[in-house]
């Protein structure tokens, strides 16, 4: 009689953990296969997904893992393998992973694709920047760009756009950003000729950042205005473009357009890009203050921004009150913060707004006040404060900031009584602008319904169908004529 024998489980091998939890090297091999599949099938979305997975793995990269992956992905004895291996720092004994010993069992690719080679350059460049090896990162990025110039494949465009970004970033970290400006212009020209729109918008943003880094706002505006227009393919690049455009418009005193661009960039920015949204809000606050607006308190109380926006909150409070002495104190207190944010020259412009706000409060509070008292309340610290107060009051009256008259003989500012706004034409103008906006929207909707998009691209009937239709019409006409003859 047979008996059932209980089978005992064999002990697991020492490296069985890698089969349960994939290691970093295994993840990189899967990403490489994903890029290879996307290159053969010409599906860019697979390569975009590979780049996203790589960014998620960047904190787990080590020298041993990268060395094993390069030996797996690149042909042995190739020039790319020799160069990339030379950029990696020496391995440490405690830096070895379990699966590096078994990496030799995998057969490396004998004929590496250009996409895989560019991906290896990108991977090593990201690792060197994270390890703060900036000089090696500069050399690696220059080599990768020189290799990238000889490729003209649309499946490389996604990897090339990331490579452009880290190429500029590595030079910015070393303070040598001006050295690659001509190279970036050449790359932008090449991307335009090859119809690489993702590379165009990436390189355009890098060039704008390069110009703005050295305060070359006029050159940045000339480049932006003459660059070819195209539909945005990356939300991140579009947000960067709006931010740079807002900074250019602010320096050029076009505050309304600058406010719209900066607020739109802050709204469209990803939730995880906290630093970028903080910078957008800082510039937007300054622009709104220059426009005479006071931002809401909720702007300064956003999650994760309260500490960073504290200097701008105190600055806004000083502008709202119209206290010139408080404004001067805040500007001196946070001078280092404003200089690092590169908004110090804009804050100097706010002094005139503070004086105008304080003067408006004085004109509302007093029906008649001497110019000496005006200078005292505004805390003017010039050699002749009364004369300065007189010029300030006369300019405010001329600009329409206050409704008052100036008595030069007695040295008084006489404020007029505040009239009812509904007795003026202001409500009519506001109502008219709203009606015009609604009518314009209605007209656009009607035009879109009347002329549907791509209506001119309908398929035209072929010659055979047209011949058959004409023959049927002729037969029908002949048949009708015969029936008419029979009736007669």
CSV table of C-alpha atoms in Angstrom, one decimal:
chain,number,residue,atom,x,y,z
A,1,UNK,CA,0.0,0.0,0.0
A,2,UNK,CA,1.4,3.2,-1.0
A,3,UNK,CA,1.7,6.1,1.4
A,4,UNK,CA,1.7,9.8,0.7
A,5,UNK,CA,5.1,11.3,1.4
A,6,UNK,CA,5.2,14.9,2.6
A,7,UNK,CA,7.5,17.0,0.5
A,8,UNK,CA,9.8,19.3,2.3
A,9,UNK,CA,10.6,22.7,0.8
A,10,UNK,CA,14.2,23.2,-0.2
A,11,UNK,CA,16.0,26.2,1.4
A,12,UNK,CA,16.0,29.3,-0.8
A,13,UNK,CA,19.2,30.4,-2.3
A,14,UNK,CA,21.0,33.4,-0.8
A,15,UNK,CA,20.1,35.7,-3.7
A,16,UNK,CA,16.5,34.8,-3.9
A,17,UNK,CA,15.5,38.2,-2.6
A,18,UNK,CA,16.2,39.7,-6.0
A,19,UNK,CA,13.5,37.5,-7.5
A,20,UNK,CA,10.9,38.8,-5.1
A,21,UNK,CA,12.0,42.5,-4.9
A,22,UNK,CA,13.6,43.5,-8.2
A,23,UNK,CA,16.9,45.3,-7.8
A,24,UNK,CA,17.9,48.6,-9.3
A,25,UNK,CA,19.9,46.9,-12.0
A,26,UNK,CA,16.9,44.8,-13.0
A,27,UNK,CA,14.8,47.9,-13.2
A,28,UNK,CA,17.3,49.5,-15.5
A,29,UNK,CA,17.3,46.5,-17.8
A,30,UNK,CA,13.5,46.6,-18.0
A,31,UNK,CA,13.7,50.3,-18.8
A,32,UNK,CA,16.3,49.5,-21.5
A,33,UNK,CA,14.0,46.9,-23.0
A,34,UNK,CA,11.2,49.4,-22.9
A,35,UNK,CA,13.3,51.9,-24.9
A,36,UNK,CA,14.3,49.3,-27.3
A,37,UNK,CA,10.7,48.3,-27.9
A,38,UNK,CA,9.7,51.9,-28.4
A,39,UNK,CA,12.6,52.5,-30.8
A,40,UNK,CA,11.6,49.5,-33.0
A,41,UNK,CA,7.9,50.3,-32.9
A,42,UNK,CA,8.5,54.0,-33.2
A,43,UNK,CA,6.3,54.7,-30.2
A,44,UNK,CA,7.5,57.8,-28.4
A,45,UNK,CA,5.2,57.2,-25.4
A,46,UNK,CA,7.2,54.2,-24.3
A,47,UNK,CA,10.4,56.3,-24.3
A,48,UNK,CA,8.6,59.0,-22.3
A,49,UNK,CA,7.5,56.4,-19.8
A,50,UNK,CA,11.1,55.1,-19.6
A,51,UNK,CA,12.4,58.6,-18.7
A,52,UNK,CA,9.8,58.9,-15.9
A,53,UNK,CA,10.8,55.6,-14.5
A,54,UNK,CA,14.4,56.7,-14.5
A,55,UNK,CA,13.7,59.8,-12.6
A,56,UNK,CA,12.0,57.7,-9.9
A,57,UNK,CA,15.2,55.5,-9.7
A,58,UNK,CA,17.8,58.3,-9.5
A,59,UNK,CA,18.2,58.1,-5.7
A,60,UNK,CA,19.0,54.4,-5.9
A,61,UNK,CA,21.8,54.7,-8.5
A,62,UNK,CA,25.2,53.5,-7.4
A,63,UNK,CA,28.6,53.2,-9.2
A,64,UNK,CA,28.5,49.4,-9.2
A,65,UNK,CA,24.9,49.3,-10.6
A,66,UNK,CA,25.8,51.8,-13.4
A,67,UNK,CA,28.9,49.9,-14.3
A,68,UNK,CA,27.1,46.6,-14.6
A,69,UNK,CA,24.3,48.3,-16.6
A,70,UNK,CA,26.7,49.9,-19.0
A,71,UNK,CA,28.4,46.5,-19.6
A,72,UNK,CA,25.0,45.0,-20.3
A,73,UNK,CA,23.6,47.8,-22.5
A,74,UNK,CA,26.6,48.8,-24.6
A,75,UNK,CA,28.8,46.6,-26.8
A,76,UNK,CA,32.1,45.6,-25.3
A,77,UNK,CA,35.0,47.6,-26.6
A,78,UNK,CA,32.8,50.4,-27.9
A,79,UNK,CA,33.9,54.1,-27.6
A,80,UNK,CA,30.8,55.0,-25.6
A,81,UNK,CA,31.4,52.3,-23.0
A,82,UNK,CA,35.0,53.4,-22.5
A,83,UNK,CA,34.1,57.1,-22.1
A,84,UNK,CA,31.2,56.6,-19.8
A,85,UNK,CA,33.1,54.1,-17.6
A,86,UNK,CA,35.9,56.7,-17.2
A,87,UNK,CA,33.5,59.3,-15.9
A,88,UNK,CA,32.2,57.0,-13.1
A,89,UNK,CA,34.0,57.2,-9.7
A,90,UNK,CA,35.8,54.2,-8.3
A,91,UNK,CA,33.7,51.5,-6.7
A,92,UNK,CA,33.6,50.9,-3.0
A,93,UNK,CA,33.3,47.4,-1.5
A,94,UNK,CA,30.2,48.3,0.5
A,95,UNK,CA,28.6,49.7,-2.7
A,96,UNK,CA,28.2,46.2,-4.3
A,97,UNK,CA,24.7,44.8,-4.8
A,98,UNK,CA,23.6,41.2,-4.8
A,99,UNK,CA,22.8,41.0,-8.4
A,100,UNK,CA,26.0,42.5,-9.7
A,101,UNK,CA,27.7,39.2,-9.4
A,102,UNK,CA,25.1,37.5,-11.6
A,103,UNK,CA,25.1,40.3,-14.2
A,104,UNK,CA,27.7,38.4,-16.3
A,105,UNK,CA,25.1,35.7,-16.9
A,106,UNK,CA,23.1,38.1,-19.0
A,107,UNK,CA,24.2,38.4,-22.6
A,108,UNK,CA,24.9,42.1,-23.4
A,109,UNK,CA,23.6,43.7,-26.6
A,110,UNK,CA,26.1,43.3,-29.4
A,111,UNK,CA,24.6,46.0,-31.5
A,112,UNK,CA,23.4,48.8,-29.2
A,113,UNK,CA,20.7,51.1,-30.5
A,114,UNK,CA,21.3,54.9,-30.6
A,115,UNK,CA,18.4,55.4,-28.2
A,116,UNK,CA,20.1,53.0,-25.7
A,117,UNK,CA,23.5,54.8,-26.1
A,118,UNK,CA,21.9,58.3,-25.5
A,119,UNK,CA,20.0,56.8,-22.5
A,120,UNK,CA,23.3,55.6,-21.0
A,121,UNK,CA,24.8,59.1,-21.4
A,122,UNK,CA,21.7,60.6,-19.7
A,123,UNK,CA,21.8,58.1,-16.8
A,124,UNK,CA,25.5,58.7,-16.1
A,125,UNK,CA,25.0,62.5,-16.3
A,126,UNK,CA,22.2,62.4,-13.8
A,127,UNK,CA,24.3,60.3,-11.5
A,128,UNK,CA,27.3,62.6,-11.6
A,129,UNK,CA,25.1,65.7,-10.9
A,130,UNK,CA,23.5,64.0,-7.9
A,131,UNK,CA,26.9,63.0,-6.6
A,132,UNK,CA,28.1,66.6,-7.0
A,133,UNK,CA,30.8,65.6,-9.5
A,134,UNK,CA,30.2,68.8,-11.5
A,135,UNK,CA,33.5,68.8,-13.5
A,136,UNK,CA,32.9,65.2,-14.6
A,137,UNK,CA,29.3,66.1,-15.4
A,138,UNK,CA,30.4,69.0,-17.6
A,139,UNK,CA,32.7,66.7,-19.6
A,140,UNK,CA,30.1,64.0,-19.9
A,141,UNK,CA,27.4,66.4,-21.0
A,142,UNK,CA,29.7,67.9,-23.7
A,143,UNK,CA,30.6,64.4,-25.0
A,144,UNK,CA,26.9,63.4,-25.1
A,145,UNK,CA,25.9,66.6,-27.0
A,146,UNK,CA,28.7,66.0,-29.6
A,147,UNK,CA,27.4,62.5,-30.1
A,148,UNK,CA,23.8,63.7,-30.3
A,149,UNK,CA,24.5,66.1,-33.1
A,150,UNK,CA,25.1,63.2,-35.5
A,151,UNK,CA,21.7,61.6,-34.8
A,152,UNK,CA,18.5,62.5,-36.6
A,153,UNK,CA,15.9,60.1,-35.2
A,154,UNK,CA,12.5,61.2,-33.9
A,155,UNK,CA,12.6,58.5,-31.2
A,156,UNK,CA,15.7,60.2,-29.7
A,157,UNK,CA,14.0,63.5,-29.3
A,158,UNK,CA,12.6,62.8,-25.8
A,159,UNK,CA,15.9,61.6,-24.5
A,160,UNK,CA,17.7,64.6,-26.3
A,161,UNK,CA,15.4,67.1,-24.6
A,162,UNK,CA,16.3,65.8,-21.1
A,163,UNK,CA,20.0,65.7,-22.2
A,164,UNK,CA,19.8,69.4,-23.2
A,165,UNK,CA,18.4,70.3,-19.8
A,166,UNK,CA,21.1,68.6,-17.8
A,167,UNK,CA,23.8,69.9,-20.2
A,168,UNK,CA,22.8,73.4,-19.4
A,169,UNK,CA,22.3,72.6,-15.7
A,170,UNK,CA,25.8,71.1,-15.3
A,171,UNK,CA,27.3,74.3,-16.7
A,172,UNK,CA,25.1,76.5,-14.5
A,173,UNK,CA,26.2,74.7,-11.4
A,174,UNK,CA,29.8,75.5,-12.2
A,175,UNK,CA,29.1,79.1,-13.1
A,176,UNK,CA,30.1,78.7,-16.8
A,177,UNK,CA,26.7,79.2,-18.3
A,178,UNK,CA,27.9,81.8,-20.8
A,179,UNK,CA,30.2,79.3,-22.5
A,180,UNK,CA,27.4,77.2,-24.0
A,181,UNK,CA,25.2,80.0,-25.3
A,182,UNK,CA,26.5,79.7,-28.9
A,183,UNK,CA,26.2,75.9,-28.7
A,184,UNK,CA,22.6,76.2,-27.5
A,185,UNK,CA,21.7,78.5,-30.4
A,186,UNK,CA,23.2,76.1,-32.8
A,187,UNK,CA,21.3,73.2,-31.3
A,188,UNK,CA,18.1,75.2,-31.5
A,189,UNK,CA,18.7,75.9,-35.1
A,190,UNK,CA,19.3,72.1,-35.7
A,191,UNK,CA,16.1,71.2,-33.8
A,192,UNK,CA,14.1,73.7,-35.9
A,193,UNK,CA,15.4,72.3,-39.2
A,194,UNK,CA,14.6,68.8,-38.1
A,195,UNK,CA,11.1,69.7,-36.9
A,196,UNK,CA,12.0,68.6,-33.4
A,197,UNK,CA,9.3,70.6,-31.5
A,198,UNK,CA,10.1,69.2,-28.1
A,199,UNK,CA,13.7,70.0,-28.5
A,200,UNK,CA,12.8,73.5,-29.8
A,201,UNK,CA,10.8,74.4,-26.7
A,202,UNK,CA,13.3,72.9,-24.3
A,203,UNK,CA,16.2,74.8,-26.0
A,204,UNK,CA,14.2,78.0,-26.2
A,205,UNK,CA,13.6,77.9,-22.4
A,206,UNK,CA,17.3,77.1,-21.8
A,207,UNK,CA,18.4,80.1,-23.9
A,208,UNK,CA,15.9,82.4,-22.2
A,209,UNK,CA,17.3,81.2,-18.8
A,210,UNK,CA,20.8,81.8,-20.1
A,211,UNK,CA,20.0,85.4,-21.1
A,212,UNK,CA,18.1,86.2,-17.9
A,213,UNK,CA,20.9,84.7,-15.8
A,214,UNK,CA,23.1,87.6,-17.0
A,215,UNK,CA,20.2,90.2,-17.0
A,216,UNK,CA,20.2,90.3,-20.8
A,217,UNK,CA,16.4,91.0,-21.0
A,218,UNK,CA,16.5,92.8,-24.4
A,219,UNK,CA,18.3,89.9,-26.1
A,220,UNK,CA,15.9,87.4,-24.5
A,221,UNK,CA,12.9,89.3,-25.8
A,222,UNK,CA,14.4,89.5,-29.3
A,223,UNK,CA,15.0,85.7,-29.3
A,224,UNK,CA,11.5,85.0,-27.9
A,225,UNK,CA,9.8,87.2,-30.5
A,226,UNK,CA,11.7,85.8,-33.5
A,227,UNK,CA,11.6,82.1,-32.4
A,228,UNK,CA,9.2,79.9,-34.4
A,229,UNK,CA,5.8,79.4,-32.8
A,230,UNK,CA,4.4,75.9,-32.3
A,231,UNK,CA,2.0,74.0,-30.0
A,232,UNK,CA,3.4,73.2,-26.6
A,233,UNK,CA,4.1,69.5,-26.1
A,234,UNK,CA,5.3,69.5,-22.5
A,235,UNK,CA,3.4,71.1,-19.7
A,236,UNK,CA,6.6,71.6,-17.7
A,237,UNK,CA,8.3,73.4,-20.5
A,238,UNK,CA,5.3,75.6,-21.2
A,239,UNK,CA,5.2,76.6,-17.5
A,240,UNK,CA,8.9,77.6,-17.7
A,241,UNK,CA,8.2,79.6,-20.8
A,242,UNK,CA,5.4,81.5,-19.1
A,243,UNK,CA,7.6,82.2,-16.1
A,244,UNK,CA,10.4,83.6,-18.2
A,245,UNK,CA,7.9,85.6,-20.3
A,246,UNK,CA,6.5,87.1,-17.1
A,247,UNK,CA,9.9,88.2,-15.9
A,248,UNK,CA,10.7,89.8,-19.3
A,249,UNK,CA,7.4,91.6,-19.3
A,250,UNK,CA,8.0,92.8,-15.7
A,251,UNK,CA,11.3,94.4,-16.5
A,252,UNK,CA,9.8,96.0,-19.6
A,253,UNK,CA,7.1,97.7,-17.4
A,254,UNK,CA,4.3,95.6,-19.1
A,255,UNK,CA,2.8,94.7,-15.7
A,256,UNK,CA,-0.6,93.5,-16.9
A,257,UNK,CA,0.8,90.9,-19.3
A,258,UNK,CA,3.4,89.9,-16.8
A,259,UNK,CA,0.8,89.3,-14.1
A,260,UNK,CA,-1.2,87.1,-16.5
A,261,UNK,CA,1.8,85.0,-17.5
A,262,UNK,CA,3.1,84.5,-13.9
A,263,UNK,CA,-0.3,83.6,-12.5
A,264,UNK,CA,-0.9,81.1,-15.3
A,265,UNK,CA,2.5,79.6,-14.8
A,266,UNK,CA,1.8,79.1,-11.1
A,267,UNK,CA,-1.6,77.5,-11.8
A,268,UNK,CA,-0.3,75.1,-14.5
A,269,UNK,CA,2.8,74.0,-12.5
A,270,UNK,CA,2.8,70.5,-11.1
A,271,UNK,CA,2.0,70.1,-7.5
A,272,UNK,CA,5.4,68.6,-6.7
A,273,UNK,CA,7.2,71.6,-8.2
A,274,UNK,CA,7.0,73.6,-5.0
A,275,UNK,CA,10.1,75.7,-5.6
A,276,UNK,CA,9.0,76.7,-9.0
A,277,UNK,CA,5.5,77.8,-7.7
A,278,UNK,CA,7.1,79.8,-4.9
A,279,UNK,CA,9.2,81.7,-7.5
A,280,UNK,CA,6.2,82.4,-9.6
A,281,UNK,CA,4.2,83.7,-6.6
A,282,UNK,CA,7.1,85.9,-5.5
A,283,UNK,CA,7.2,87.7,-8.9
A,284,UNK,CA,3.4,87.8,-9.2
A,285,UNK,CA,3.1,89.5,-5.8
A,286,UNK,CA,5.6,92.2,-6.8
A,287,UNK,CA,3.9,92.7,-10.1
A,288,UNK,CA,0.5,93.1,-8.5
A,289,UNK,CA,1.9,95.6,-6.0
A,290,UNK,CA,3.3,97.6,-8.9
A,291,UNK,CA,-0.1,97.5,-10.5
A,292,UNK,CA,-1.6,99.1,-7.4
A,293,UNK,CA,-3.3,95.8,-6.3
A,294,UNK,CA,-3.0,94.2,-2.8
A,295,UNK,CA,-2.8,90.4,-2.9
A,296,UNK,CA,-5.2,88.4,-0.7
A,297,UNK,CA,-3.9,86.9,2.5
A,298,UNK,CA,-4.6,83.4,1.2
A,299,UNK,CA,-1.8,83.9,-1.3
A,300,UNK,CA,0.8,84.0,1.5
A,301,UNK,CA,-0.8,81.1,3.5
A,302,UNK,CA,-0.5,78.5,0.8
A,303,UNK,CA,0.8,75.1,1.9
A,304,UNK,CA,4.6,74.9,2.0
A,305,UNK,CA,5.0,78.6,1.0
A,306,UNK,CA,4.3,80.5,4.3
A,307,UNK,CA,8.0,80.7,5.3
A,308,UNK,CA,9.3,81.5,1.8
A,309,UNK,CA,6.7,84.3,1.3
A,310,UNK,CA,7.1,85.9,4.7
A,311,UNK,CA,9.3,88.8,3.5
A,312,UNK,CA,6.8,89.5,0.7
A,313,UNK,CA,4.0,89.5,3.2
A,314,UNK,CA,5.6,92.2,5.3
A,315,UNK,CA,6.4,94.1,2.2
A,316,UNK,CA,2.8,94.0,1.1
A,317,UNK,CA,1.7,95.2,4.5
A,318,UNK,CA,4.0,98.2,4.2
A,319,UNK,CA,2.7,99.0,0.8
A,320,UNK,CA,-1.0,98.6,1.9
A,321,UNK,CA,-0.5,101.0,4.8
A,322,UNK,CA,1.5,103.5,2.8
A,323,UNK,CA,4.2,103.8,5.5
A,324,UNK,CA,7.5,104.8,3.8
A,325,UNK,CA,9.5,104.2,6.9
A,326,UNK,CA,8.1,100.7,7.4
A,327,UNK,CA,8.7,100.0,3.8
A,328,UNK,CA,12.4,101.1,4.1
A,329,UNK,CA,12.8,98.9,7.2
A,330,UNK,CA,11.4,95.8,5.5
A,331,UNK,CA,13.6,96.4,2.4
A,332,UNK,CA,16.7,96.6,4.6
A,333,UNK,CA,15.7,93.6,6.8
A,334,UNK,CA,15.2,91.2,3.9
A,335,UNK,CA,17.7,92.7,1.5
A,336,UNK,CA,19.7,89.5,1.1
A,337,UNK,CA,16.5,87.5,0.3
A,338,UNK,CA,15.4,90.0,-2.3
A,339,UNK,CA,18.9,90.0,-3.9
A,340,UNK,CA,18.9,86.2,-4.1
A,341,UNK,CA,15.4,86.3,-5.6
A,342,UNK,CA,16.6,89.0,-8.0
A,343,UNK,CA,13.6,91.2,-7.2
A,344,UNK,CA,15.6,94.0,-5.5
A,345,UNK,CA,15.4,96.3,-8.5
A,346,UNK,CA,11.6,95.8,-8.6
A,347,UNK,CA,11.2,96.7,-4.9
A,348,UNK,CA,13.0,100.0,-5.6
A,349,UNK,CA,10.2,100.8,-8.0
A,350,UNK,CA,7.6,100.2,-5.2
A,351,UNK,CA,8.8,103.2,-3.3
A,352,UNK,CA,6.7,105.5,-5.6
A,353,UNK,CA,3.6,103.2,-5.0
A,354,UNK,CA,4.1,103.5,-1.2
A,355,UNK,CA,4.2,107.3,-1.4
A,356,UNK,CA,1.1,107.4,-3.6
A,357,UNK,CA,-0.8,105.1,-1.3
A,358,UNK,CA,0.1,107.1,1.8
A,359,UNK,CA,-0.9,110.3,-0.1
A,360,UNK,CA,-4.2,108.8,-1.0
A,361,UNK,CA,-4.9,107.9,2.6
A,362,UNK,CA,-4.0,111.5,3.6
A,363,UNK,CA,-6.3,113.0,1.0
A,364,UNK,CA,-9.2,110.9,2.3
A,365,UNK,CA,-8.6,111.7,5.9
A,366,UNK,CA,-8.0,115.5,5.6
A,367,UNK,CA,-10.0,118.1,3.7
A,368,UNK,CA,-7.1,120.5,4.0
A,369,UNK,CA,-3.5,119.9,5.2
A,370,UNK,CA,-0.2,121.8,4.9
A,371,UNK,CA,2.6,120.4,2.7
A,372,UNK,CA,4.9,120.3,5.8
A,373,UNK,CA,2.5,118.0,7.5
A,374,UNK,CA,2.2,115.9,4.3
A,375,UNK,CA,6.0,115.6,4.3
A,376,UNK,CA,6.0,114.6,7.9
A,377,UNK,CA,3.3,112.0,7.5
A,378,UNK,CA,5.0,110.5,4.5
A,379,UNK,CA,8.3,110.6,6.4
A,380,UNK,CA,10.3,112.1,3.6
A,381,UNK,CA,14.0,112.2,4.6
A,382,UNK,CA,15.3,114.6,1.8
A,383,UNK,CA,17.1,117.9,2.2
A,384,UNK,CA,13.9,119.9,1.4
A,385,UNK,CA,10.9,117.8,2.3
A,386,UNK,CA,8.3,120.5,1.7
A,387,UNK,CA,9.4,121.0,-1.9
A,388,UNK,CA,9.5,117.3,-2.5
A,389,UNK,CA,6.0,117.0,-1.0
A,390,UNK,CA,4.7,119.7,-3.3
A,391,UNK,CA,6.1,118.0,-6.4
A,392,UNK,CA,4.7,114.6,-5.3
A,393,UNK,CA,1.3,116.1,-4.6
A,394,UNK,CA,1.2,117.9,-8.0
A,395,UNK,CA,2.2,114.8,-9.9
A,396,UNK,CA,-0.4,112.7,-8.1
A,397,UNK,CA,-3.1,115.3,-8.9
A,398,UNK,CA,-2.0,115.3,-12.6
A,399,UNK,CA,-2.0,111.5,-12.8
A,400,UNK,CA,-5.4,111.4,-11.3
A,401,UNK,CA,-4.3,109.4,-8.2
A,402,UNK,CA,-6.0,111.9,-5.8
A,403,UNK,CA,-8.8,114.4,-6.3
A,404,UNK,CA,-7.4,117.6,-4.8
A,405,UNK,CA,-6.1,121.0,-5.5
A,406,UNK,CA,-2.8,122.6,-4.6
A,407,UNK,CA,-2.7,126.1,-2.9
A,408,UNK,CA,0.8,127.3,-3.6
A,409,UNK,CA,0.3,130.7,-1.8
A,410,UNK,CA,-0.6,129.1,1.5
A,411,UNK,CA,1.2,125.8,1.1
A,412,UNK,CA,-1.9,123.7,1.4
A,413,UNK,CA,-3.3,120.6,-0.2
A,414,UNK,CA,-7.1,120.9,-0.4
A,415,UNK,CA,-9.0,117.7,-1.0
A,416,UNK,CA,-12.3,117.7,-2.9
A,417,UNK,CA,-15.3,116.0,-1.5
A,418,UNK,CA,-15.7,112.3,-2.5
A,419,UNK,CA,-18.5,112.1,-5.0
A,420,UNK,CA,-20.9,109.3,-5.6
A,421,UNK,CA,-19.3,106.9,-8.2
A,422,UNK,CA,-22.8,106.1,-9.5
A,423,UNK,CA,-23.3,109.7,-10.6
A,424,UNK,CA,-20.4,109.3,-13.0
A,425,UNK,CA,-20.0,107.2,-16.2
A,426,UNK,CA,-17.8,104.5,-14.5
A,427,UNK,CA,-20.7,102.0,-14.0
A,428,UNK,CA,-21.7,102.5,-17.6
A,429,UNK,CA,-18.2,101.8,-18.8
A,430,UNK,CA,-17.9,98.7,-16.7
A,431,UNK,CA,-21.3,97.4,-17.8
A,432,UNK,CA,-20.4,98.1,-21.4
A,433,UNK,CA,-17.1,96.1,-21.2
A,434,UNK,CA,-19.0,93.1,-19.7
A,435,UNK,CA,-21.6,93.2,-22.5
A,436,UNK,CA,-18.9,93.4,-25.1
A,437,UNK,CA,-17.2,90.3,-23.6
A,438,UNK,CA,-20.4,88.3,-23.6
A,439,UNK,CA,-21.2,89.3,-27.2
A,440,UNK,CA,-17.8,88.4,-28.4
A,441,UNK,CA,-18.0,85.0,-26.8
A,442,UNK,CA,-21.5,84.5,-28.4
A,443,UNK,CA,-20.2,85.4,-31.8
A,444,UNK,CA,-17.3,83.0,-31.5
A,445,UNK,CA,-19.6,80.2,-30.5
A,446,UNK,CA,-21.9,80.9,-33.4
A,447,UNK,CA,-19.0,81.0,-35.8
A,448,UNK,CA,-17.7,77.7,-34.6
A,449,UNK,CA,-21.1,76.1,-35.1
A,450,UNK,CA,-21.6,77.5,-38.5
A,451,UNK,CA,-18.1,76.6,-39.8
A,452,UNK,CA,-17.1,73.3,-38.1
A,453,UNK,CA,-13.4,72.6,-37.9
A,454,UNK,CA,-11.7,70.7,-40.8
A,455,UNK,CA,-14.9,70.9,-42.9
A,456,UNK,CA,-12.8,71.6,-45.9
A,457,UNK,CA,-11.0,68.3,-45.5
A,458,UNK,CA,-13.9,66.0,-46.3
A,459,UNK,CA,-13.2,63.3,-48.8
A,460,UNK,CA,-14.1,64.2,-52.3
A,461,UNK,CA,-16.0,61.7,-54.4
A,462,UNK,CA,-13.9,59.7,-56.9
A,463,UNK,CA,-14.2,60.0,-60.6
A,464,UNK,CA,-16.1,56.6,-60.9
A,465,UNK,CA,-18.7,57.6,-58.3
A,466,UNK,CA,-19.2,60.9,-60.0
A,467,UNK,CA,-19.6,59.1,-63.4
A,468,UNK,CA,-22.1,56.7,-61.8
A,469,UNK,CA,-24.1,59.5,-60.2
A,470,UNK,CA,-24.2,61.5,-63.5
A,471,UNK,CA,-25.3,58.3,-65.4
A,472,UNK,CA,-28.1,57.7,-62.9
A,473,UNK,CA,-29.3,61.3,-63.2
A,474,UNK,CA,-29.4,61.0,-67.0
A,475,UNK,CA,-31.3,57.8,-66.8
A,476,UNK,CA,-33.8,59.3,-64.4
A,477,UNK,CA,-34.3,62.3,-66.6
A,478,UNK,CA,-34.8,60.1,-69.7
A,479,UNK,CA,-37.3,58.0,-67.8
A,480,UNK,CA,-39.2,61.1,-66.7
A,481,UNK,CA,-39.2,62.4,-70.3
A,482,UNK,CA,-40.6,59.1,-71.6
A,483,UNK,CA,-43.4,59.1,-69.1
A,484,UNK,CA,-44.3,62.7,-70.1
A,485,UNK,CA,-44.5,61.5,-73.8
A,486,UNK,CA,-46.8,58.7,-72.9
A,487,UNK,CA,-49.2,61.0,-71.1
A,488,UNK,CA,-49.4,63.2,-74.2
